[in-house]
């Protein structure tokens, strides 16, 4: 009798736990969706009549350095660099950091851009691995904006830090070398830095769009297509949800914790003040933002991390499961590491929104969410075996969760249609709808699995490093 | 007096149309390009008597067009560039690459017509 | 019984959601189709309008105010104005051509703009409750050089929304040149860097007006006005403001001080040198670095002693410049320096200077 009573109560407690968790997640998504649409509408209003070309001929336009670390990118490095050099901005340079590549990236660059080794005095503001072949610039004035640095391997964060040392610009655009940037990306990304007078914008992040199957020629995006592979399709949907619905909302709340490592603009002075990127974590893109934010909170200076929803950066997403899982595994470990490094700010009112809202949210829903979900599933199976539960209850609950997730995906798609409408082709609408229905079955299990592996690897497998993503290259028809 | 072929590379559609109208009134045959890449294709296929190109264009700039015509095609076809104000550096680069003349925007279609006539002599 | 209530709630929610999703699916298809159709129509209409505009310009006939052809075209424009979508296309087409051509055509276009009534729509926008509509209205009036709304727009100079006041400032500069800058007298709000970039972009199109009193603005209470006018000083090489500039070296706003040093460097004003050297220990690090950039231009051999004092400054940039300048002004003294000190950075800099400029 007593035994039964105890079991009943434990079951009840678990029930309420999962219920509350689910309600919190759903509720938070709703709130984020509302904030997101407000912020996106405001952004579009503000910039609907902006002529970005004014920045092109201005003497007072601030200097920007594009820093792109490269490791064994020989296949497409020449084309990628050419694309970066054709950005329509007046005052910028491109710093390619060849991070100890074992291939012929450097040789290809030297040949294509007529490079010669130069003496360059580096102000080592941030410690990095030493140089290898050195610093190179072009003899041809057409390529005067290009600087290539060849150094000993140190990882992406280390390469970025090297770029930070070399740069003399006011702002740094840290990107992945195979990202395709649209011509006016720099103007749009730098605008928030120049607009505010009552606070300092320390970083701005951009939306990452998936370039798979898009027509790209000579470094220009000619046509946006919807890929055929389901894995790629699901990622597009997922990115739309997280960028348009997630990050815009957090930017509005000034609680943005992450700026994609593929494309972000930073205030160089602040980045140096906090010591550059952390080379000991795989989540360096998130970690530096948290650290920069902490610095501003600790100094009690008003600041903002901005977010630009325009589709400016197009990159290749993993197209096979193994690489996808490896990528998400790394993201999971990155999240765990960053949260651990900065646990001082958790629930700490001295850190404002950062400590009281962003950090807890990230911890509860991003870091522990997958674990809770898996536990929930195990618990459910346990219940089914040991307790008589009505099938209509199980089915009803499952459908409820499924339909809610469909609803959010639809909201993301509608947001995209009303704003940028990048997928214009006839017939894509149907494919998008199909993707919405299938994504929870195709992508979500992989994400959960990768998260579990990530947790396992973090605690038990110390040998994991940055996975090497095999590049297929950006030039596909 | 044979009809002269002119390639016009300009991404501003209204301006393009305006210049086309004006120059066709003068009796020339106009081939239009919206960007540098189209311009190069037209130049290679049609072998024009004169090239008019804007400097700032998406997707292969006017400078690359000039460079392609002078270096790759080794052609002496006269080239006139348009530039917006504040782009003196670009204009200098254009001349260094081999352009023959330039007009700054805002431009007067009448003046363009006269210069074109002179360049085609 | 508790669970059955749960079930009922769950299943009702499921049904509600399912219905919503079915509606959304249909709506998505309709939406996409509408967008596609609208875009196609817009492109067609735009082509039509472009042609119409060009025809109007070339349909001008000698002696007559308006040729018959032109009158027909005006009627067609007016018809289009009724629809908001078409109105936007017409305005955009006008604007596209506006900045590109000069001379008689601009007058033709501006008068056409007024004749078809587009002007009234723009003026109406000024009274809108939505700030971005007001801003767009000012922008249109600016592009079409409508001077008569000057008074309405001058009320918007200190508007709470930066986009609106930015357009108002641009209006005054573009239409009234340097005389338009007088709004700076009454400016109570900040001018962001973005504002300044846009304003300077307009200002640099004008011939400098000698009667302008820059000093008044350099002494303004509004720091942003000071910063903006400093940019103008640099842009137009107004050396006559020299004395005011030296005063500004002591301004309470650090950004102004640094910008002033930058301008003094640009003009190579020698009088500032002693002034700053005397106060050197009190100024901030950023100002120190800026000062060394200045020294690079104006240092002479008598500054060698000052330079020696700073060869071991903590700041790398200062160290670098001090050594670089010393090498230039007093190469003998430079060569007598200790080449291998304990400071690794110092050694590196010396190495670099010796290699790149030839020992």
Short mmCIF file of C-alpha atoms in Angstrom, two decimals, chain B residues 53 55 79-84 87-88 91-92 94-95 99-105 107 111-112 115 119:
data_model
loop_
_atom_site.label_atom_id
_atom_site.label_comp_id
_atom_site.label_asym_id
_atom_site.label_seq_id
_atom_site.Cartn_x
_atom_site.Cartn_y
_atom_site.Cartn_z
CA UNK B 53 30.62 51.67 -68.98
CA UNK B 55 32.54 52.02 -62.94
CA UNK B 79 36.23 53.26 -73.83
CA UNK B 80 34.41 55.98 -71.93
CA UNK B 81 33.62 55.51 -68.22
CA UNK B 82 30.98 57.12 -66.04
CA UNK B 83 31.63 57.66 -62.39
CA UNK B 84 29.70 59.06 -59.47
CA UNK B 87 35.37 58.30 -57.05
CA UNK B 88 38.39 60.12 -58.43
CA UNK B 91 38.71 57.19 -62.44
CA UNK B 92 42.49 57.34 -62.19
CA UNK B 94 40.37 53.43 -65.08
CA UNK B 95 42.72 55.64 -67.04
CA UNK B 99 40.15 54.08 -70.59
CA UNK B 100 40.06 56.95 -73.07
CA UNK B 101 37.62 59.38 -71.54
CA UNK B 102 35.33 59.81 -68.57
CA UNK B 103 32.23 61.68 -67.59
CA UNK B 104 31.14 62.21 -64.05
CA UNK B 105 27.59 61.86 -62.85
CA UNK B 107 25.80 63.66 -66.63
CA UNK B 111 27.25 66.21 -73.76
CA UNK B 112 27.54 62.44 -73.90
CA UNK B 115 31.61 63.05 -76.92
CA UNK B 119 35.17 59.31 -80.18
#
